CSV table of C-alpha atoms in Angstrom, one decimal:
chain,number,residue,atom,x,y,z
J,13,UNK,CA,94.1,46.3,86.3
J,14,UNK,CA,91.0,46.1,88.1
J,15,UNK,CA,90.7,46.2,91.9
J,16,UNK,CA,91.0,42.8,93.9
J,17,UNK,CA,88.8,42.9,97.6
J,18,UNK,CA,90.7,41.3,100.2
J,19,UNK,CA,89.3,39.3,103.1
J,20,UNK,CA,90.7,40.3,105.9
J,21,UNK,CA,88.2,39.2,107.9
J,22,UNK,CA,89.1,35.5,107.7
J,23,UNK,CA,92.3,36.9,109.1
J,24,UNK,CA,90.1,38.0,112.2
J,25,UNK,CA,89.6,35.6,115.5
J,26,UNK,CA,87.5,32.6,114.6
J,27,UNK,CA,87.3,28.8,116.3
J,28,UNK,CA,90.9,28.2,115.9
J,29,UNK,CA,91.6,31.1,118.5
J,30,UNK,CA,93.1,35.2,118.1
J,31,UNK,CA,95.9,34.0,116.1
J,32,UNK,CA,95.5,31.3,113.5
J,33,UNK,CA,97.4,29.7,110.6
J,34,UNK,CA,95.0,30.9,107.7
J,35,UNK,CA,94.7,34.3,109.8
J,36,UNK,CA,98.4,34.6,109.5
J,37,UNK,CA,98.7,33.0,106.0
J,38,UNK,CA,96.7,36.1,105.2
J,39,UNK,CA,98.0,38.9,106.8
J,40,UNK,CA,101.8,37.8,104.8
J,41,UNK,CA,100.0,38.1,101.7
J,42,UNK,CA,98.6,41.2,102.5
J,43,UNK,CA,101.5,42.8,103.7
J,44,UNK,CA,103.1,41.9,100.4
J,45,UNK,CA,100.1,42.8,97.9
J,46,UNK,CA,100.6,46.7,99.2
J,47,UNK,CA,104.6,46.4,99.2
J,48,UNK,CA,103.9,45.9,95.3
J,49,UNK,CA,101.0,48.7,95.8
J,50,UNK,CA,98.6,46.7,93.8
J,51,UNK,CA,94.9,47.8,93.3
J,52,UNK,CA,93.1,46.3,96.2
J,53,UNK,CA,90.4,47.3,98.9
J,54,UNK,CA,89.6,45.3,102.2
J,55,UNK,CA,86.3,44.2,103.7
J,56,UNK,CA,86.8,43.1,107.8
J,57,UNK,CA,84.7,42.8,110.7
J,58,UNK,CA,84.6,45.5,113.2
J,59,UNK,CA,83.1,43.8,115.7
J,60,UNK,CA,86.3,41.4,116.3
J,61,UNK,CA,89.8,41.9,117.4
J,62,UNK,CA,91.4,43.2,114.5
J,63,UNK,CA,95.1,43.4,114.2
J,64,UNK,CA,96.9,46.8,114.7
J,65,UNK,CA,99.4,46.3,111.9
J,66,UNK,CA,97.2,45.9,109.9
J,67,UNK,CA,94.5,49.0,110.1
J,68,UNK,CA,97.8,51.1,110.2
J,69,UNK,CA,98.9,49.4,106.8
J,70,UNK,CA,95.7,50.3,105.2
J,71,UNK,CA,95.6,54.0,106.5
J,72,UNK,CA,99.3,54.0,105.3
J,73,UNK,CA,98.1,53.1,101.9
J,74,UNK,CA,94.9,54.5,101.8
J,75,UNK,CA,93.4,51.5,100.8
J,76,UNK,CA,89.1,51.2,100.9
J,77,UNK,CA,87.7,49.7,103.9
J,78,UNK,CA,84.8,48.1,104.0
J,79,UNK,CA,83.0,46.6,107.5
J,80,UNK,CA,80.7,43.4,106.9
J,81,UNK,CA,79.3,44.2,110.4
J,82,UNK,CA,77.5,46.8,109.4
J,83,UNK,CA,77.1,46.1,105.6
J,84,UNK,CA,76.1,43.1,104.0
J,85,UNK,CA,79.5,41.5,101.6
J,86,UNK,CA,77.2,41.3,98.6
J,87,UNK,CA,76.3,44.8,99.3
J,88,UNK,CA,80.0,45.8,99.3
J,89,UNK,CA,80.2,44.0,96.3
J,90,UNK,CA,77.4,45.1,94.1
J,91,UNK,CA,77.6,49.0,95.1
J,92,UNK,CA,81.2,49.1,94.2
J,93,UNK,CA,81.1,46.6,91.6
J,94,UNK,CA,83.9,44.5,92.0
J,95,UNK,CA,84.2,41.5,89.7
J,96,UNK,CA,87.4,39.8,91.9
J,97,UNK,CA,87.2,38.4,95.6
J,98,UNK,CA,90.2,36.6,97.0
J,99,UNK,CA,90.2,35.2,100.1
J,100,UNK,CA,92.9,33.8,102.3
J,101,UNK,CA,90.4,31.4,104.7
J,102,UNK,CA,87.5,30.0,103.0
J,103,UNK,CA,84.8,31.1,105.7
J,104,UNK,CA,80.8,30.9,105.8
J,105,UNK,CA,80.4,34.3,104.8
J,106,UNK,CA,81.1,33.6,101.6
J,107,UNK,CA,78.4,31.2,100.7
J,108,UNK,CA,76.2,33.3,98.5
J,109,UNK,CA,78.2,36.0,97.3
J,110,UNK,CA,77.1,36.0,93.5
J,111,UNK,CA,78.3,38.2,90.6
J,112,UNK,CA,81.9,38.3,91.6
J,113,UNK,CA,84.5,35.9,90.5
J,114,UNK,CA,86.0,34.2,93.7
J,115,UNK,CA,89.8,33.0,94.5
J,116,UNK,CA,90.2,31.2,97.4
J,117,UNK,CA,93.1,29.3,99.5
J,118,UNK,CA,92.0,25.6,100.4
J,119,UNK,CA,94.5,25.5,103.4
J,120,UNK,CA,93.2,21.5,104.1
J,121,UNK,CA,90.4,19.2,105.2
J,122,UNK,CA,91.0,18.4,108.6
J,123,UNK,CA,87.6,17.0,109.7
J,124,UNK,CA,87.6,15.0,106.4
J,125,UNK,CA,91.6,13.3,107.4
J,126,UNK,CA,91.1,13.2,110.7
J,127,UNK,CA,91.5,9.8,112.3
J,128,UNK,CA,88.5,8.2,114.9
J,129,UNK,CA,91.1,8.6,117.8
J,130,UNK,CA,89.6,8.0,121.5
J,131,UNK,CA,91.8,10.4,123.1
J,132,UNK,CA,90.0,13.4,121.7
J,133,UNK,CA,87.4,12.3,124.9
J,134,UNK,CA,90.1,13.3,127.4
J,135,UNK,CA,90.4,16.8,126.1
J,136,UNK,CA,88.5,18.6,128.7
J,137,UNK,CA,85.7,20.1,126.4
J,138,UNK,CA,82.4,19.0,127.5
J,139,UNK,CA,79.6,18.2,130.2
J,140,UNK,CA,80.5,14.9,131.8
J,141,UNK,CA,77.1,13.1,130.2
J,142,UNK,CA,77.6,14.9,127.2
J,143,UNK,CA,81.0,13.5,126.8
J,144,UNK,CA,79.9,10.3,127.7
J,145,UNK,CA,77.5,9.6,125.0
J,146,UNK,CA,79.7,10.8,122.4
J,147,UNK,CA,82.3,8.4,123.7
J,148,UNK,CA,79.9,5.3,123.3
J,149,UNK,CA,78.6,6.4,120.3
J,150,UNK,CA,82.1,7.9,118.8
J,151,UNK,CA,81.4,6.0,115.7
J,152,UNK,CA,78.3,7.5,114.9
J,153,UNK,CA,78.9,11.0,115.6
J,154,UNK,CA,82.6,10.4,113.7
J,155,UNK,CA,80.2,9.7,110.7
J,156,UNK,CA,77.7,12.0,111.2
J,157,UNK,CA,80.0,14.9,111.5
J,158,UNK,CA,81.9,13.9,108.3
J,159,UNK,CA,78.5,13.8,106.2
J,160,UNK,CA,77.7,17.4,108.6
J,161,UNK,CA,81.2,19.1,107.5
J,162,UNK,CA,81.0,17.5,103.3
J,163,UNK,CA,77.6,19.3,103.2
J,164,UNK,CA,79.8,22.4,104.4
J,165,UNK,CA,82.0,21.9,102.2
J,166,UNK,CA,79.9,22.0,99.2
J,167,UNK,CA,79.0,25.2,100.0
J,168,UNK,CA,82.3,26.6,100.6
J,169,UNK,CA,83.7,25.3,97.8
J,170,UNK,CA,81.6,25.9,94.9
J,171,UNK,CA,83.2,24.3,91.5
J,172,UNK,CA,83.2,28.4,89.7
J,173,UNK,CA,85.8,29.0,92.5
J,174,UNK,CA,89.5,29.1,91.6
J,175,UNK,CA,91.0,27.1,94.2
J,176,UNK,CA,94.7,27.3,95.7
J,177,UNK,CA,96.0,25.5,98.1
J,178,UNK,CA,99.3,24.6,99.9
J,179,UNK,CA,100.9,22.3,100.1
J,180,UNK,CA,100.8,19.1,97.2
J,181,UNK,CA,99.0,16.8,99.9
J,182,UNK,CA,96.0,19.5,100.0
J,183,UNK,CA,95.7,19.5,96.8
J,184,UNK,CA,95.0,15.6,96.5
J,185,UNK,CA,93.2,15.8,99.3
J,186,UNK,CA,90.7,18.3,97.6
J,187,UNK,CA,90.4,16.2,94.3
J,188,UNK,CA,89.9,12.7,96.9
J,189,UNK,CA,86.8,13.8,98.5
J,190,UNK,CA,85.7,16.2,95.9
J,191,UNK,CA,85.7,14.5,92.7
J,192,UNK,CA,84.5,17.5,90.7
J,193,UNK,CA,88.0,19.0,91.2
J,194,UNK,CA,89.3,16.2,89.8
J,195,UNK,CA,89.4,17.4,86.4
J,196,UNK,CA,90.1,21.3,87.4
J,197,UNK,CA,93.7,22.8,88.4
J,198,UNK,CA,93.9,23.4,91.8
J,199,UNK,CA,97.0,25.9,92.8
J,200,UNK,CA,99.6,24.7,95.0
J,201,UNK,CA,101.8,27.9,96.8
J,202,UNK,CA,103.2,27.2,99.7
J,203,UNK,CA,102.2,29.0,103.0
J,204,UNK,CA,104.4,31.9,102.9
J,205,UNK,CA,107.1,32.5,105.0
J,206,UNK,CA,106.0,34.6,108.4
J,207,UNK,CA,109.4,35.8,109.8
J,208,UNK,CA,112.3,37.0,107.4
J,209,UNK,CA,114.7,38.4,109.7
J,210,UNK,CA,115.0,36.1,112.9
J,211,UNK,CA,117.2,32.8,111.9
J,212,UNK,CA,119.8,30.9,113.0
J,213,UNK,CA,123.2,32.2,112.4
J,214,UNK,CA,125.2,28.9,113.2
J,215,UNK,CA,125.5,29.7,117.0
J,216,UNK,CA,125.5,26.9,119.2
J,217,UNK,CA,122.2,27.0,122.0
J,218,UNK,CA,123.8,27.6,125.4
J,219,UNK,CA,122.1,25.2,127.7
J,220,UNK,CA,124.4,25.6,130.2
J,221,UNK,CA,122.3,27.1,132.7
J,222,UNK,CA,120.0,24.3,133.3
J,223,UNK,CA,117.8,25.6,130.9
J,224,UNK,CA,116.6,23.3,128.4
J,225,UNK,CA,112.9,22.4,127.7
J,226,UNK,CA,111.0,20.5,125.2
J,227,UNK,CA,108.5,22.5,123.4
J,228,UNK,CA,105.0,22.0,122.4
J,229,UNK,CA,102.5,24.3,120.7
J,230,UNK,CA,98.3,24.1,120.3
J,231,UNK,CA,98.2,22.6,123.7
J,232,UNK,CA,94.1,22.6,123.9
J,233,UNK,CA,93.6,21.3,120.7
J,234,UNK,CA,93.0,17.5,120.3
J,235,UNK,CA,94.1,17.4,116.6
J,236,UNK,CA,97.7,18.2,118.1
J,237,UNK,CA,97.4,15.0,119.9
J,238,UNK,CA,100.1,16.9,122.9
J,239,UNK,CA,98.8,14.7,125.4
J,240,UNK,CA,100.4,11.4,124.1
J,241,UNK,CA,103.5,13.3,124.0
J,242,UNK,CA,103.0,14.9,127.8
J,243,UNK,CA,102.2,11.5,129.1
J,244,UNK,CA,105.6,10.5,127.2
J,245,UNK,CA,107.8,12.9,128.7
J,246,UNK,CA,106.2,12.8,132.1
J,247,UNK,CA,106.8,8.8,132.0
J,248,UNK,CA,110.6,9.7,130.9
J,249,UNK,CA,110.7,12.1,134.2
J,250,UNK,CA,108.8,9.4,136.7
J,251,UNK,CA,111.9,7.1,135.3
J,252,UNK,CA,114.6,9.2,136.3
J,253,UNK,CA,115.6,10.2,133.1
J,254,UNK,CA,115.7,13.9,131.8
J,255,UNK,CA,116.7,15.2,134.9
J,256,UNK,CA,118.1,18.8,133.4
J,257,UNK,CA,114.8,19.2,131.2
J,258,UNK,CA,111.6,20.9,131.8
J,259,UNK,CA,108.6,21.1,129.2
J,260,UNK,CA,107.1,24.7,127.9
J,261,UNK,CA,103.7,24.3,126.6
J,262,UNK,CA,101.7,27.2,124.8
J,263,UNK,CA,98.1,27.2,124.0
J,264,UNK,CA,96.6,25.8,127.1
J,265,UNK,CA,96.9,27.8,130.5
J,266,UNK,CA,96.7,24.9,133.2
J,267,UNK,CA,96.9,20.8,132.8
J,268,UNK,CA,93.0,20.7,133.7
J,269,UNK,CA,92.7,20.6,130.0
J,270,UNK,CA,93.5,17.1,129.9
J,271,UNK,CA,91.7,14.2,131.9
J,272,UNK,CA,95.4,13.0,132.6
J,273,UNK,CA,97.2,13.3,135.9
J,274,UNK,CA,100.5,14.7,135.4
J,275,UNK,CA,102.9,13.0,137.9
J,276,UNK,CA,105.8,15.7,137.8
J,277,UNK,CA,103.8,18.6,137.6
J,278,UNK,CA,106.9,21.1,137.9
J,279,UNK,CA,108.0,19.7,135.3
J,280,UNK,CA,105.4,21.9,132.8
J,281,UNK,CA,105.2,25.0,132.1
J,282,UNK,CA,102.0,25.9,130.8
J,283,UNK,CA,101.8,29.3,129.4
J,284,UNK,CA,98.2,29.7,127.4
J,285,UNK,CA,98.2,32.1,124.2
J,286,UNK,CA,101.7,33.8,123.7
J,287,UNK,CA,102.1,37.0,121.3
J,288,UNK,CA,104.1,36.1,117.9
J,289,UNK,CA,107.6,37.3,119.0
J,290,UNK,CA,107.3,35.8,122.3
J,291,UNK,CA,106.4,32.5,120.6
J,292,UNK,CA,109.8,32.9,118.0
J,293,UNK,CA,111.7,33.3,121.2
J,294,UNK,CA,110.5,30.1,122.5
J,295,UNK,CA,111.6,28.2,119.0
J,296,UNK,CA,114.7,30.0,119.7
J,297,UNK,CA,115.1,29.0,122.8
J,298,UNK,CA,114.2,25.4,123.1
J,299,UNK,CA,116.3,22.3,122.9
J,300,UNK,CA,113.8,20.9,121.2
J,301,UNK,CA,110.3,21.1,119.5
J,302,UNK,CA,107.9,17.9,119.5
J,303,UNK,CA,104.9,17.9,117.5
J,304,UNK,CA,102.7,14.9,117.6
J,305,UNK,CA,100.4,16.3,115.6
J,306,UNK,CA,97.7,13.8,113.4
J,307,UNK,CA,96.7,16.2,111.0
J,308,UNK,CA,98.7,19.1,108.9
J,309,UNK,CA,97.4,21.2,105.6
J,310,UNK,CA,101.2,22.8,105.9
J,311,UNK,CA,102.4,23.1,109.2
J,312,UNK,CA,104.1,26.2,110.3
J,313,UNK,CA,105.3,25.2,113.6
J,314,UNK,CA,108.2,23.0,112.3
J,315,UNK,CA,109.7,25.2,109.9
J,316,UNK,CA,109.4,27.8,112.7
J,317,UNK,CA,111.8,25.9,115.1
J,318,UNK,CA,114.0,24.9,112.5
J,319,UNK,CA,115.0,28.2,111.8
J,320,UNK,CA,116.7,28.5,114.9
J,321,UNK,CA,118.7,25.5,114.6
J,322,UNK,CA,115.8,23.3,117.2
J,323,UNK,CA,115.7,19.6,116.0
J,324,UNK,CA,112.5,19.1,115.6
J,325,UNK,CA,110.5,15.5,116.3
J,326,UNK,CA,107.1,15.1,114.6
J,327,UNK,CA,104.3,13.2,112.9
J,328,UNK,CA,104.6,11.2,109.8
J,329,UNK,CA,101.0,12.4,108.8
J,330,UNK,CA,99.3,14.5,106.0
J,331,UNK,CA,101.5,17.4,104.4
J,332,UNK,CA,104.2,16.8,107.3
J,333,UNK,CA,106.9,14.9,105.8
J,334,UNK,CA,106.0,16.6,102.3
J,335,UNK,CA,107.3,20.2,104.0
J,336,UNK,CA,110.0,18.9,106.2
J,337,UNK,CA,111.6,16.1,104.1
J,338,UNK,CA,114.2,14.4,106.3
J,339,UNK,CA,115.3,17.2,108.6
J,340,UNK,CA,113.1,15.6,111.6
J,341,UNK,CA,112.8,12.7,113.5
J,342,UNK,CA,109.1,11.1,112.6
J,343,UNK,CA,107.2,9.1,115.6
J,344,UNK,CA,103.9,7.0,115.1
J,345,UNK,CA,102.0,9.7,116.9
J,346,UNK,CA,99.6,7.0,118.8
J,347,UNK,CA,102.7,5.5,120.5
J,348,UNK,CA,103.6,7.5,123.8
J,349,UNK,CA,106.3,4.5,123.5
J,350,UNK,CA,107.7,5.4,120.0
J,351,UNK,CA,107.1,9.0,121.2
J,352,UNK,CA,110.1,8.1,124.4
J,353,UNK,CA,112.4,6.5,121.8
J,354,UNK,CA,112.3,9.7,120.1
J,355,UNK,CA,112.8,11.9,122.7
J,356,UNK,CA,115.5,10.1,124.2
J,357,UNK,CA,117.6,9.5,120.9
J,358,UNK,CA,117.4,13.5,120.4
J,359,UNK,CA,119.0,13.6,123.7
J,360,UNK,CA,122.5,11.9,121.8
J,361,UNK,CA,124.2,14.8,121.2
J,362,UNK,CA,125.5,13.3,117.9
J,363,UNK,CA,122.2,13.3,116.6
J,364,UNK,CA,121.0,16.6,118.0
J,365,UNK,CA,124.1,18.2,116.4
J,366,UNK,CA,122.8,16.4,112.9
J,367,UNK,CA,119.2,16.8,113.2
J,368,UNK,CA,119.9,20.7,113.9
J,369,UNK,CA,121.8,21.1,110.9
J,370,UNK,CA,119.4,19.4,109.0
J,371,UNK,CA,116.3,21.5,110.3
J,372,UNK,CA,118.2,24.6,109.0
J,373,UNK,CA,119.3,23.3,105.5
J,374,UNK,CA,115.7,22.1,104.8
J,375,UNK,CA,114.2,26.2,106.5
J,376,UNK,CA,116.5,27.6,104.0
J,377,UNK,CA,115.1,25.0,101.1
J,378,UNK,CA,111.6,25.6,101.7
J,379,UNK,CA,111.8,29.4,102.6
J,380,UNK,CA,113.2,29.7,99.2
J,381,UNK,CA,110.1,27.7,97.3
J,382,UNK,CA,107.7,30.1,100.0
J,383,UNK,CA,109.6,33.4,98.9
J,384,UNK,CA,108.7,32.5,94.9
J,385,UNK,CA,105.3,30.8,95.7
J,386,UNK,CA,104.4,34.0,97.6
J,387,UNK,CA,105.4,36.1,94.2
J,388,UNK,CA,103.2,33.5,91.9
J,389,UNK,CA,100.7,33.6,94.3
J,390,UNK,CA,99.8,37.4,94.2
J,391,UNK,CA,100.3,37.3,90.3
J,392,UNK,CA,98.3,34.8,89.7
J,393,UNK,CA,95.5,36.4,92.3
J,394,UNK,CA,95.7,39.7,89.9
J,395,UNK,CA,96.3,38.1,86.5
């Protein structure tokens, strides 16, 4: 069996932040190629954060280490003569590596599905006049940038590639706006599952102690659309209602990321960047998780909070409702209206008590298809 090189440096800090779905995605795969101590050497980038777990994994093994900071990828390639790449992230990097055959995970095409949605321009990310023309001229630049990324795209995604994806949804979503995969199989494997040992163990959540909070993850990123569901809950508040709750929000330090006055600002907690484990023990923790977000190529985040038994309330869109079935509450995620009714009917405890046991049923469903999709996954990356 010849030796596979491993990306690792899609797994590395890029646009997304430190930690990142494909970053994770890849470091699970990883972990499990050396558990079935599999040929395989690395290439990563030195000049990033890399993580520790995984530099001790590879001393562990003594698996080859190659740096693209130093060396050029086709370099790595050609001196050592590998004929297999796989990566986890399809990054620019890869655009002209030649004489290798190339296995990559599709994770989705966010800039493709994403909708023209107004309330991207009051996500603080921009020079006032800057801001300002690409408000008035939103349509344009929406276009632009969609003819900008497909061009991209084309690159990344070059029709020799074997392409995998996750999630059934990605996989049509390829094939709609690349019609050359039309007639090629592209790979479905669920994201594998991140956590195996932390799960619910039919314990009811004490909120006794005035202690319960509505979750919500990603908080600088528009795509996650938190601020219809901040301005939902903070209208709830302004109404009297949800007196014993509190919101925790992670991914954005402060509410100056918004261009939205919160009215019942002790009411938020935001927290910034959170390590992994401190994140699981917010899931753990929290009465419930919303996520309003508009576009999804698998979507950790719910699975995550159903593991602990927290209902979870979401989006209808993209591979959503294709990962967690019927075990959460949807919400048309442009209505901070339909957003309250949601909130408030998983405050009936009847429902919270359902909608908790269905989160958990569907976690142990889908961690199932993730533990066997991991295993095809790997075989079919080595076959």
């Amino acid at each position: 069996m010849s030796k596979v090189l491993f990306d690792l440096a899609s797994t590395q800090p890029n646009s997304n932040g430190k930690r990142h779905g494909g970053g994770i995605y890849g470091e699970v795969v990883f972990k499990r190629i050396v558990e079935k101590q599999l040929p395989i050497a690395v290439f990563y980038d030195s000049s990033k954060w890399f993580n520790p777990e995984m530099k001790k994994l590879i001393k562990e093994a003594g698996i080859d280490m190659y740096d693209i900071s130093t060396q050029s990828l086709q370099d790595i390639i050609d001196s050592n003569h590998f004929e297999l790449l796989y990566t986890p992230l399809v990054e620019d990097y890869l655009n002209n590596v030649r004489n290798c055959r190339v296995k990559a995970t599709v994770h989705g095409l966010r800039n493709f599905e994403l909708p023209l949605d107004w309330y991207r321009f009051k996500y603080q990310q921009e020079f006032k006049i800057k801001r300002f023309i690409r408000f008035i001229y939103r349509k344009w630049f929406h276009e632009n940038t969609l003819q900008e990324e497909k061009g991209n795209w084309e690159k990344r995604i070059k029709p020799e590639y074997d392409i995998i994806t996750v999630s059934n949804h990605s996989a049509y979503s390829i094939k709609t706006f690349f019609p050359r995969f039309r007639d090629k199989e592209v790979k479905v494997f669920y994201s594998p599952l991140q956590y195996e040992n932390d799960q619910f163990k039919g314990n009811a959540k004490d909120f006794s102690k005035g202690n319960k909070y509505f979750l919500l993850v990603s908080g600088n990123r528009w795509e996650k659309n938190n601020l219809r569901a901040i301005m939902a809950l903070d209208s709830l508040f302004s109404q009297g209602v949800l007196k014993d709750f509190n919101v925790v929000i992670t991914g954005a330090s402060s509410a100056t990321v918004y261009r939205y006055k919160i009215k019942n600002p002790n009411k938020f907690n935001f927290v910034g960047y959170v390590d992994d484990n401190v994140l699981r023990e917010l899931y753990r923790n929290a009465y419930c998780l919303v996520y309003p977000s508009l576009n999804e190529g698998f979507g950790y985040p719910p699975l995550e909070a159903m593991q602990f038994g927290t209902p979870v309330l979401a989006s209808p869109f993209a591979s959503i409702p294709e990962v967690c079935g019927d075990a959460v509450l949807y919400f048309n995620p442009f209505s901070t209206e339909e957003i309250k009714n949601r909130i408030l009917m998983i405050c009936d405890k009847e429902i919270y008590n359902v909608m908790s046991e269905r989160g958990v049923s569907r976690f142990d469903t889908i961690k199932n298809k993730q533990k066997k999709d991991l295993e095809k996954l790997i075989d079919y990356i080595f076959e």
